[in-house]
XYZ file of C-alpha atoms in Angstrom:
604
model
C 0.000 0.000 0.000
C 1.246 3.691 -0.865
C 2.155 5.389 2.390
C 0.079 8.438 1.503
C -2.829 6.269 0.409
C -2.538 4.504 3.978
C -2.381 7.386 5.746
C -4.977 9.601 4.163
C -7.280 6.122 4.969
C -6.107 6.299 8.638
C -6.524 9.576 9.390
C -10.578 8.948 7.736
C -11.146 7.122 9.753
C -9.455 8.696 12.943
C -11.203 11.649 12.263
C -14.842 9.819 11.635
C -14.511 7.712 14.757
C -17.713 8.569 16.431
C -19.432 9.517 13.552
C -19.050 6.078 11.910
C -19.286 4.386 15.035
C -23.121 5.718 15.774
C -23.826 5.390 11.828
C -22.917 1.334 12.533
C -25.319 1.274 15.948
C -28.160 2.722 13.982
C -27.744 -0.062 11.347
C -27.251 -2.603 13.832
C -30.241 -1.524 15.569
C -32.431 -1.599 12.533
C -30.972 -5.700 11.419
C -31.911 -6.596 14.801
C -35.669 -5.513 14.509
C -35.593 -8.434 12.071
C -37.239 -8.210 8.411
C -39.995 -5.609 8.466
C -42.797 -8.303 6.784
C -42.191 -10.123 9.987
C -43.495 -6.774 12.495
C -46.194 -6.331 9.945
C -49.992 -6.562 11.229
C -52.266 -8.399 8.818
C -53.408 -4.737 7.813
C -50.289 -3.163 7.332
C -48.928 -6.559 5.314
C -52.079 -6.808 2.960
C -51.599 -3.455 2.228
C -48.261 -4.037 1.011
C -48.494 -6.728 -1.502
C -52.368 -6.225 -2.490
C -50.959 -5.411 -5.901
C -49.054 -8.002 -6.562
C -49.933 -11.555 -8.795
C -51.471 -14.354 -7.194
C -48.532 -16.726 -7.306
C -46.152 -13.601 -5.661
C -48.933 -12.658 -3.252
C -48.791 -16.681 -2.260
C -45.497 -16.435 -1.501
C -45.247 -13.606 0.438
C -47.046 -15.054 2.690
C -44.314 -16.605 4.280
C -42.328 -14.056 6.268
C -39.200 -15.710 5.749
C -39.840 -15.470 1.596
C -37.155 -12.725 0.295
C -38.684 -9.696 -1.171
C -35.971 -6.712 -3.444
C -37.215 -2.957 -3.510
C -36.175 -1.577 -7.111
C -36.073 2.413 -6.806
C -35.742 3.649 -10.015
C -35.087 7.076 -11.654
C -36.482 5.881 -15.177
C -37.931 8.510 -16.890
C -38.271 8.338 -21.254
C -37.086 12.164 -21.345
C -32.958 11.366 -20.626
C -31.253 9.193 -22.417
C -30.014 7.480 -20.288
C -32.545 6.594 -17.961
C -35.161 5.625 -20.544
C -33.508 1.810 -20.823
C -33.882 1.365 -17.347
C -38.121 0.728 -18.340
C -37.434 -2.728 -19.494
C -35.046 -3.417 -15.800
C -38.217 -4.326 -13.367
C -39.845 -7.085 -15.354
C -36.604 -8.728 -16.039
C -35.433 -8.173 -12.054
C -38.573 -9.433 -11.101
C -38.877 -12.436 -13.304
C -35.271 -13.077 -12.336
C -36.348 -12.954 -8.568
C -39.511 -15.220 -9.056
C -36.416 -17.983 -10.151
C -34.927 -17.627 -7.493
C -37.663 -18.008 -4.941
C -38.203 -14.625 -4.138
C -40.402 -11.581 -5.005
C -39.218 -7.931 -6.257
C -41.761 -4.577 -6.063
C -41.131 -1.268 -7.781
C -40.723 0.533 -4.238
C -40.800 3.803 -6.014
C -39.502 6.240 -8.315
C -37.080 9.308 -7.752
C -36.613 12.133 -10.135
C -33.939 12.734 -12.351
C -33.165 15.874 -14.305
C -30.711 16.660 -17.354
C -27.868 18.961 -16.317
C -27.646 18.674 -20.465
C -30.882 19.728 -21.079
C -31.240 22.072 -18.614
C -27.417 23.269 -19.049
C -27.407 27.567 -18.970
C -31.068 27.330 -18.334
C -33.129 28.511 -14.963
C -33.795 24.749 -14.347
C -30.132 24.351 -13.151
C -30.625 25.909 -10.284
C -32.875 23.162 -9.146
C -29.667 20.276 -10.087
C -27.821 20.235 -7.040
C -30.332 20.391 -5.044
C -31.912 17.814 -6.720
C -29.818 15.055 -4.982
C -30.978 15.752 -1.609
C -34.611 15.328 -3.260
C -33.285 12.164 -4.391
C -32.245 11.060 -1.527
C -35.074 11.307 0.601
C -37.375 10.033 -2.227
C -35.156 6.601 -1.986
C -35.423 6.798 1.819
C -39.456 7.270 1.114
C -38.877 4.154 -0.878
C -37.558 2.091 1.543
C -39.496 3.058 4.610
C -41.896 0.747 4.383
C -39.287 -1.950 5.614
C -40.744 -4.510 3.963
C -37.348 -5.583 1.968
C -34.742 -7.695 2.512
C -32.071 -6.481 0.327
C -32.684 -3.188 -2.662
C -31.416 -2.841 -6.498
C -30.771 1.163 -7.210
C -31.687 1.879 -10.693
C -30.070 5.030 -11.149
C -27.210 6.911 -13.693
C -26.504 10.274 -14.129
C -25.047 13.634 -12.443
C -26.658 13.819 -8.831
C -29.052 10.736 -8.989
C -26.457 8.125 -8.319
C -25.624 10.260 -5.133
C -28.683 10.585 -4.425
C -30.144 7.534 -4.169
C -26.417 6.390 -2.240
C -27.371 8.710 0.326
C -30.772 7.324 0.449
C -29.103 3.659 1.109
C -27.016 4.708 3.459
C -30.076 5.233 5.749
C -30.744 1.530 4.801
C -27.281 0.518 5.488
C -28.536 -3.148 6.951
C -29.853 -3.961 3.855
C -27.598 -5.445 0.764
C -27.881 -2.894 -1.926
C -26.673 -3.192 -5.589
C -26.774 -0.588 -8.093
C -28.072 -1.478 -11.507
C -26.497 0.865 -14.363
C -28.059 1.743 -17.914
C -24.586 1.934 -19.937
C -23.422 4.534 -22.336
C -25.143 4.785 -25.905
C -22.604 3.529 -29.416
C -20.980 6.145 -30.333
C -21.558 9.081 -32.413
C -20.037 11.835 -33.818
C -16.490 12.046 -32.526
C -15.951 14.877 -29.766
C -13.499 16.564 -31.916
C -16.114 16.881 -34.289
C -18.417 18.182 -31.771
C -16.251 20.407 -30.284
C -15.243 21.968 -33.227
C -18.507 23.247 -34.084
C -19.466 24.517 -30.543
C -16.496 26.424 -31.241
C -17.168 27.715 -34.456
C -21.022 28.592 -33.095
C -19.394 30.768 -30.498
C -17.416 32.738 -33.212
C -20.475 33.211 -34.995
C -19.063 31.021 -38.029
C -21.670 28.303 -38.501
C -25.580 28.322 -38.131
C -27.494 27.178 -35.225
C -29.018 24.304 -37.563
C -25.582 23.009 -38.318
C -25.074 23.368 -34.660
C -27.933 21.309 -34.010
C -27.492 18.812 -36.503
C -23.625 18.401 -34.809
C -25.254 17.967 -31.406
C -28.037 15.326 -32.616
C -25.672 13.630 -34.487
C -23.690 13.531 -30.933
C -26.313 12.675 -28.377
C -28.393 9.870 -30.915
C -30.073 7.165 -28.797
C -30.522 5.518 -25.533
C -27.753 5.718 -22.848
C -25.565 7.707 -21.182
C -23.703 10.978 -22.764
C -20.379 8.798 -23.990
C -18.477 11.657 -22.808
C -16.579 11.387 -19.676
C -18.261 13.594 -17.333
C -20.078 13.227 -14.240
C -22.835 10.230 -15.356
C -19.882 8.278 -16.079
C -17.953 9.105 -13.108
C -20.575 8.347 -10.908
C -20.574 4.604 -12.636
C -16.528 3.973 -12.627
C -17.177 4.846 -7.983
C -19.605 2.548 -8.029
C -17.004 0.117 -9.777
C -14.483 1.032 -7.228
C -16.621 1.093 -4.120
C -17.653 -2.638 -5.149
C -21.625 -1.922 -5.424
C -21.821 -2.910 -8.785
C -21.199 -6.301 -10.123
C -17.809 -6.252 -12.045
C -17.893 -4.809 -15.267
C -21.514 -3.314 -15.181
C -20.424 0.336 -16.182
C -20.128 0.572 -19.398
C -22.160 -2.263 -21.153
C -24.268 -0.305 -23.835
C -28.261 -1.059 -23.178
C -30.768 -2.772 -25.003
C -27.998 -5.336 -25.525
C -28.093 -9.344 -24.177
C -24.969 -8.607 -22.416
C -26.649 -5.932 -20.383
C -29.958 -7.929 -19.872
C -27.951 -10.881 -18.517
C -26.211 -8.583 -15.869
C -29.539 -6.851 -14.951
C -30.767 -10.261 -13.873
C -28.059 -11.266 -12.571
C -28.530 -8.568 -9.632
C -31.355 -9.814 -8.117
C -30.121 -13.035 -7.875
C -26.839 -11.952 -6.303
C -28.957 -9.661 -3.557
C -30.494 -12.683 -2.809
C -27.306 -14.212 -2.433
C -26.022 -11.368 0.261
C -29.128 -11.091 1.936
C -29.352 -11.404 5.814
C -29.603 -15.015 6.891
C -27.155 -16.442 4.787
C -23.854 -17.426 4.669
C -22.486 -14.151 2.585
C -24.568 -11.207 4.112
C -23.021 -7.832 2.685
C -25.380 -5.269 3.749
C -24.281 -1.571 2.753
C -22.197 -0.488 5.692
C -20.190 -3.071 4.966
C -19.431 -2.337 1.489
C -18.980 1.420 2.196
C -16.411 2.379 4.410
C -13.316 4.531 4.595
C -10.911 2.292 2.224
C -13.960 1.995 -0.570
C -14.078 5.343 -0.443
C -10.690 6.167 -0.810
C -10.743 3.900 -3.879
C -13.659 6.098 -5.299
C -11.309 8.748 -4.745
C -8.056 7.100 -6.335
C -10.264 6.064 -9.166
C -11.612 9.850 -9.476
C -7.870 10.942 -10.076
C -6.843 7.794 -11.883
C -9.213 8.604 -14.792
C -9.506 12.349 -14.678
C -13.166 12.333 -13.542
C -15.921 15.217 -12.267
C -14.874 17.590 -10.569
C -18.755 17.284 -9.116
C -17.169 14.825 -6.821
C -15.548 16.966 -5.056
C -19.199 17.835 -3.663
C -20.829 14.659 -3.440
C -18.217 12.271 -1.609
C -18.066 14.363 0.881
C -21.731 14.289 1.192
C -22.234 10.416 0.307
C -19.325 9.871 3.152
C -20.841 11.663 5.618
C -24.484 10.075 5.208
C -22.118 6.644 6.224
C -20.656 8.505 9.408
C -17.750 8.929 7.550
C -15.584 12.403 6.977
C -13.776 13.284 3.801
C -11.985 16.231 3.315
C -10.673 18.491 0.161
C -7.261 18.195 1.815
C -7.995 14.236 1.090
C -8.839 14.042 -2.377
C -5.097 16.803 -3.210
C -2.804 14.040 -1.075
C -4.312 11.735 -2.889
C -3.995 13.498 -6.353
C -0.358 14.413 -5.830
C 0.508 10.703 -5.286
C -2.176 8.976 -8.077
C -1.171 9.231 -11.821
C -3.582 10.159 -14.581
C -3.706 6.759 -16.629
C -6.635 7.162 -18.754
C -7.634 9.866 -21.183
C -11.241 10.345 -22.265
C -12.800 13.311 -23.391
C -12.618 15.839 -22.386
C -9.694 14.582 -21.113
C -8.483 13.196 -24.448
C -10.001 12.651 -27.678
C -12.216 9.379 -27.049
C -15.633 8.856 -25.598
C -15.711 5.909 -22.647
C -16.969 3.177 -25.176
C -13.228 3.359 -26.536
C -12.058 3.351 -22.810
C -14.121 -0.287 -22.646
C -12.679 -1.536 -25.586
C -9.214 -0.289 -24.452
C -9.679 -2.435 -21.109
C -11.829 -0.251 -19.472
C -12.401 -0.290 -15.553
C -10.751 -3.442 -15.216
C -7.575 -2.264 -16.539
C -7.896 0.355 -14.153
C -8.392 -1.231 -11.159
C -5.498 -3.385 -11.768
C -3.336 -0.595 -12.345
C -4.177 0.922 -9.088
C -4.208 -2.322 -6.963
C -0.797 -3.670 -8.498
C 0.688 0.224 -7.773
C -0.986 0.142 -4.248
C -3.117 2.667 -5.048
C -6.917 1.524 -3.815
C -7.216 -0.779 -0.928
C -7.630 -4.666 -2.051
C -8.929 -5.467 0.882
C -12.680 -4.282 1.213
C -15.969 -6.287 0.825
C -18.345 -5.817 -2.601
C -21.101 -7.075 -3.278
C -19.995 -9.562 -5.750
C -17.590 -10.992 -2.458
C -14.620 -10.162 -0.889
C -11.907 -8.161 -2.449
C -11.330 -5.279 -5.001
C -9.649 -7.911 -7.354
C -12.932 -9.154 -8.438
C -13.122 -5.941 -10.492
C -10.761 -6.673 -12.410
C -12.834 -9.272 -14.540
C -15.038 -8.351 -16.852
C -18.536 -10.393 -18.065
C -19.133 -11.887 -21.348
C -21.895 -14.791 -22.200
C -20.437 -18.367 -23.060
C -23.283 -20.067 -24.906
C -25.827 -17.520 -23.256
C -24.304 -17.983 -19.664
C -23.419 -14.863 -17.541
C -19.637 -15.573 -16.837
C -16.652 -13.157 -15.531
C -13.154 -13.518 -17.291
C -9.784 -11.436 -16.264
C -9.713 -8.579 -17.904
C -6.795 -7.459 -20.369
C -3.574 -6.834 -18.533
C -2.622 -4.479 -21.363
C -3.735 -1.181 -22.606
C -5.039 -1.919 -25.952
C -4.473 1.588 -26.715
C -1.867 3.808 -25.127
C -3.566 6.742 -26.174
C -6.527 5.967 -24.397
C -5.063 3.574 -20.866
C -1.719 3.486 -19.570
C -0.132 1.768 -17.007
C 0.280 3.046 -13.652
C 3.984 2.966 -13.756
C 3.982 5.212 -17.062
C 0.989 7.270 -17.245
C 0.074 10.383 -18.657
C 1.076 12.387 -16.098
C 2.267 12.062 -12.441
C -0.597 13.193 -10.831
C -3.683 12.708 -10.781
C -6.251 14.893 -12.406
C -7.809 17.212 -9.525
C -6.069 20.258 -7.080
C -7.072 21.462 -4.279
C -6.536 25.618 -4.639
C -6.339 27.881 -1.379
C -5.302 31.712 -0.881
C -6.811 35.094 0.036
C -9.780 34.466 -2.588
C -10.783 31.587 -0.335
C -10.634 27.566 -1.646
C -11.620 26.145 -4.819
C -10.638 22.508 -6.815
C -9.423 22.629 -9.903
C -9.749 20.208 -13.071
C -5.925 19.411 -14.240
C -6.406 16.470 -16.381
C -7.681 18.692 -19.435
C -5.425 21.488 -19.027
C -2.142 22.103 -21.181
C 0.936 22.563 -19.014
C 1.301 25.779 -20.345
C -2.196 27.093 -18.746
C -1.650 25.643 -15.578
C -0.548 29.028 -14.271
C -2.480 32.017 -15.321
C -2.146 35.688 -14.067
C -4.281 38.466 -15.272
C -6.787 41.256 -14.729
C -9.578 40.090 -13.637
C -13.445 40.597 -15.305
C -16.464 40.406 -13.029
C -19.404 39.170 -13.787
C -22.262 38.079 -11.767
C -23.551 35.743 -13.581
C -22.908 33.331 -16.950
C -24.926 35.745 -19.188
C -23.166 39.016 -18.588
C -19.556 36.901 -19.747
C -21.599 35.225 -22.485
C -22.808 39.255 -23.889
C -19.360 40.566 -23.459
C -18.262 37.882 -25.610
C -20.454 38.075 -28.204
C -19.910 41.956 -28.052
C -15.774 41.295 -28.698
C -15.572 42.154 -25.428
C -12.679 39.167 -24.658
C -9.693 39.570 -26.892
C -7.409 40.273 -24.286
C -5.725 38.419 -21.210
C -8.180 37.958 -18.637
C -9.200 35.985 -15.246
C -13.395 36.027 -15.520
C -14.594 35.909 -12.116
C -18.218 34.629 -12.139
C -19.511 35.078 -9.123
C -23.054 34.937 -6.656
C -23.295 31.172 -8.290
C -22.953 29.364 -4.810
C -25.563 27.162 -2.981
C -26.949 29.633 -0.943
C -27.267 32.426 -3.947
C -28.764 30.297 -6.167
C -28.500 26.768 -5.716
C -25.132 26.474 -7.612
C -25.468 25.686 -11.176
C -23.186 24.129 -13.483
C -21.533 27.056 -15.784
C -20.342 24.464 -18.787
C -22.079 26.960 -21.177
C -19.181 29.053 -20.463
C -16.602 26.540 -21.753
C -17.298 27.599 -25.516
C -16.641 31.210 -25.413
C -13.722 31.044 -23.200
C -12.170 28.262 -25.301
C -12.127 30.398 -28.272
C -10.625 33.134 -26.267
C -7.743 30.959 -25.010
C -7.254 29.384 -28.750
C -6.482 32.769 -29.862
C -3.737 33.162 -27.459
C -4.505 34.875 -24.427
C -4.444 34.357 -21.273
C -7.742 33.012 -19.541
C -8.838 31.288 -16.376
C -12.475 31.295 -14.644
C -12.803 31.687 -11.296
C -16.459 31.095 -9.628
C -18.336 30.092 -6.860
C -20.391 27.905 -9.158
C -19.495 24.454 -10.993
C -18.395 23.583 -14.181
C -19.227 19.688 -13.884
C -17.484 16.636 -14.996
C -17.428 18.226 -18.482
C -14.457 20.610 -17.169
C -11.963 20.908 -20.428
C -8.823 23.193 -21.463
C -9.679 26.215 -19.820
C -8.564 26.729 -16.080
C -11.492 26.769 -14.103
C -10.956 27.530 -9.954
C -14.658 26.541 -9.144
C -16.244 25.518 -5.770
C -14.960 28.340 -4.645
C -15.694 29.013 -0.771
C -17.115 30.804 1.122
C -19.016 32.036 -1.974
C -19.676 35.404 -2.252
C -23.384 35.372 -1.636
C -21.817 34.278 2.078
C -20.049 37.234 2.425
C -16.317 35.476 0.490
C -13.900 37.530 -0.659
C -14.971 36.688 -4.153
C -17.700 39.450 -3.465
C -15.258 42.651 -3.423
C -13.167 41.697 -6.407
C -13.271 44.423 -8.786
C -12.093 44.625 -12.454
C -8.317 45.012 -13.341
C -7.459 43.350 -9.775
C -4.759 40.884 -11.035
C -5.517 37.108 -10.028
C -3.463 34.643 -10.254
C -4.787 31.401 -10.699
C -1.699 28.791 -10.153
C -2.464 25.180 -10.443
C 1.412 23.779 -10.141
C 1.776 25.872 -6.153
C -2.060 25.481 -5.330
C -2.535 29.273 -5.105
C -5.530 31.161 -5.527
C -4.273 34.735 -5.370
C -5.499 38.489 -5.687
C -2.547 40.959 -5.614
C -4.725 43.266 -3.948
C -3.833 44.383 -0.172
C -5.507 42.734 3.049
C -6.684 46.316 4.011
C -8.173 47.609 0.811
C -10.058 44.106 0.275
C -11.335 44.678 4.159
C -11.923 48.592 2.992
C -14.252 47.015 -0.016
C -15.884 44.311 2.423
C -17.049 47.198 4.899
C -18.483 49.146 2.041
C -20.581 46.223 0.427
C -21.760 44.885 3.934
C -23.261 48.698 4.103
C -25.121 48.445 0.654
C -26.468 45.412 2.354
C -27.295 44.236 -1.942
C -29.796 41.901 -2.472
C -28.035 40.660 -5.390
C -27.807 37.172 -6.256
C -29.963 35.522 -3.547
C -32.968 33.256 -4.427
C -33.317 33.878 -8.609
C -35.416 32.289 -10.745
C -36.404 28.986 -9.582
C -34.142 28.487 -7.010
C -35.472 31.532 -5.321
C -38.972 30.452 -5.979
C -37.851 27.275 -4.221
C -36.331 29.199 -1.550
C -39.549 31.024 -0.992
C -42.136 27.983 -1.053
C -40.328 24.907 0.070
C -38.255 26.805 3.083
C -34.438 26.674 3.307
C -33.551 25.004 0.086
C -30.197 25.648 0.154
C -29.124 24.381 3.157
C -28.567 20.300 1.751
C -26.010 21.970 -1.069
C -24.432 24.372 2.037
C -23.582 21.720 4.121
C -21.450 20.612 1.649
C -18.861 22.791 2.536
C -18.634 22.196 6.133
C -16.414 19.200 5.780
C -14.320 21.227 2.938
């Protein structure tokens, strides 16, 4: 084991001692009350399977009959959530073989950061997984279950409905992914003519025509951003079976390891031999794996946000401090865009997550030595499924980058470190994305441009307001101003601006998601200004530098005058930026909104 990966683990799980230690009480508590169809009255237990077929309803009569909660987040509007309408009648055929019985538990929602990308609806995104969360825990409540399948993909419902296990953590649960849809247009391609629309040069049908040639069918975006991440943790925290991630849908492959879920819930359930509930999958070394993975592959910078969160719904306290040891020590071994030029179906083909978590196991790197839900041990992962005459089996995977351009092997990687920085100075702290960024832009000082809010940059730009060296502070985008919305729109305009040669960097109290590319972004940044961060009294032409390589976040601006500007602005006492659009609406109807995507930072 890497000394700094054992040490960052220790110190986990020094510092969430108590915290962990009452999680594990509560979950012990709620295994010892026994299988809820058991402390049913006749009332309460005919109202619970009244729905269900004769033959099912038959054998739920018997308490000690095994019954699986699906919670899904299908919906026919995203990609890649519309396969998951053909999962229940295959999970709950393949329960039925198996002796047992499965019930749709419930549904959680699940917006399109795509869709709703530069658009008043991403305000509601973040706070979405909180809603997510408790909609699993709704789910679950009526503790009639004996073990739960998660049917779940993209940006914050995979956290989501983790954080809604986690107040299940007695119960085996096994997440149940989608897959990414073939291939389309390449990303080059695509990102070309975003950047050609943000010069004005082509037409917003052969925009359009780019994107739908892009985003085509069912499945996940095939781009590597925070959908995908979210699958490769689940691979590295062990609640997946081995290999699940990135099996396109709709296929037999996929079909066979949807079934095969069930069956191995069943398998883990309480009672038998090999009971996994999931407190004992997630602990502190799974979750430093999610984290070595993270850095390993260059993923979302979203993480950054919900580990922290997902860890603490466990008892268990991660840090931003955590995730920069870790990325100083973990190399960047895979490349897939926007961190290189392919999409994560070419990442399969090139060996994929088993290539990866051999890398990082052989180079001591992620902990071997944690419990999944396929058994014990992280090697398991490094199999991958294929059918043999129609039969679900698990093979090792290939212990060879089929394409360096895509994998590389820990011990000669694309670069030392792995893809995420924590940043800290006078501005307050941010994370950066590295894994995209040319050496040459990993330092950036310039004057900096305020704007508070993606649409004033985006006006200036289209105004030629940008052909110069610049840092573009973009600020009163935190969760308490207005629910902290992904700024990826941005990426476009800026790009073109740092093609041409100048100097450019972002710097924001918002997010720029898992689809973070070549410009350097300082985002996260905290306390955000709407909280009364420094980030509030920057003013244009105050030189920034934004310095990846040192971990600085600077303003060469003097303590005094910044405290002379603070004064000042606390006396305006401005409204500005708190509770827009929706998120204000929210705000104003549904009571302290913010305060799930706040807490956030208390651990940071």
């Amino acid at each position: 084991m890497h000394p700094v990966t054992a040490e960052v683990t220790e110190r986990i799980v020094e510092r969430s001692r108590d915290s962990r230690a009452a999680y594990l009480e509560e979950v012990e508590a709620a295994r010892n009350a026994g299988p809820g169809r058991g402390k049913l009255s006749c009332a309460n237990f005919a109202h619970a399977f009244a729905a269900l077929p004769g033959s099912d309803k038959q054998r739920m009569r018997d308490p000690s009959a095994p019954n699986i909660a699906i919670v899904s987040a299908y919906n026919d509007m995203l990609s890649a959530h519309q396969p998951l309408e053909r999962f229940p009648p295959i999970i709950k055929q393949a329960a039925r073989e198996a002796g047992a019985t499965a019930q749709y538990a419930g549904g959680v929602p699940a917006m399109c950061d795509g869709v709703t990308q530069g658009r008043p609806g991403m305000e509601l995104s973040l706070f979405s997984r909180d809603v997510i969360a408790m909609a699993t825990a709704v789910a679950l409540t009526h503790d009639a279950f004996d073990a739960a399948l998660m049917l779940g993909i993209c940006d914050k419902i995979v956290p989501g409905l983790f954080i809604g296990s986690a107040a299940f953590g007695h119960l085996p649960v096994i997440f149940v992914p989608g897959g990414p849809m073939t291939s389309g247009a390449s990303n080059a391609e695509k990102a070309r003519v975003r950047a050609l629309y943000a010069e004005g040069r082509v037409t917003r049908e052969e925009l359009l025509d780019s994107e739908m040639n892009s985003y085509h069918g069912p499945g996940t975006c095939t781009f590597y951003g925070t959908a995908n991440s979210n699958q490769m943790m689940m691979e590295m925290i062990g609640l997946h079976l081995p290999g699940s991630a990135f099996v396109t849908p709709n296929t037999p492959l996929r079909d066979a390891l949807v079934a095969a879920a069930p069956k191995r819930a069943l398998e883990i359930r309480d009672g038998t031999n090999d009971y996994t509930p999931f407190s004992a999958v997630v602990d502190a070394k799974s979750l430093v794996n999610a984290i070595a993975g993270l850095l390993a592959t260059g993923g979302s910078t979203n993480h950054t946000l919900h580990l922290i969160a997902m860890g603490r719904a466990a008892g268990l306290r991660l840090t931003w401090e955590d995730f920069d040891d870790l990325s100083r020590v973990t190399p960047l071994i895979a490349r897939v865009y926007p961190n290189g030029s392919e999409d994560v179906n070419a990442f399969q083909a090139a060996g994929g997550m088993a290539f990866v978590i051999r890398q990082l196991l052989d180079a001591g790197l992620a902990h071997e030595d944690v419990r999944t839900v396929a058994g014990p041990g992280l090697r398991r992962y490094q199999t991958e499924p294929f059918l043999d005459d129609g039969r679900l089996v698990w093979r090792e995977g290939t212990p060879a980058s089929l394409d360096r351009d895509i994998l590389r092997r820990a011990d000669d990687p694309f670069q030392p470190e792995g893809g995420l920085r924590l940043l800290d100075g006078p501005l307050g702290r941010a994370v950066i994305k590295t894994s995209a960024v040319k050496p040459e832009h990993l330092t950036i000082e310039a004057p900096a441009l305020v704007f508070e809010g993606q649409e004033a940059l985006l006006a200036a730009h289209k105004r030629g307001e940008l052909n110069r060296d610049f840092v573009a502070v973009v600020r009163f985008q935190g969760p308490k101003a207005n629910g902290m919305p992904e700024l990826h729109s941005l990426t476009p305009a800026l790009g073109v601006q740092l093609d041409k040669g100048f100097k450019v960097a972002l710097v924001t109290d918002g997010r720029m998601s898992g689809a973070s590319g070549k410009v350097p972004a300082a985002i996260h940044v905290t306390p955000e200004a709407a909280d009364g961060g420094p980030l509030a009294y920057v003013r244009d032409g105050d030189i920034i530098r934004v310095d990846a390589r040192t971990g600085a976040l600077d303003i060469k601006v003097a303590p005094e005058e910044l405290m002379r500007r603070e004064a000042a602005r606390q006396s305006e006492r401005s409204d500005r930026g708190y509770g827009r659009g929706l998120f204000g609406w929210m705000r104003r109807t549904a009571g302290r909104a913010d305060a799930g995507a706040c807490a956030l930072f208390e651990a940071a």
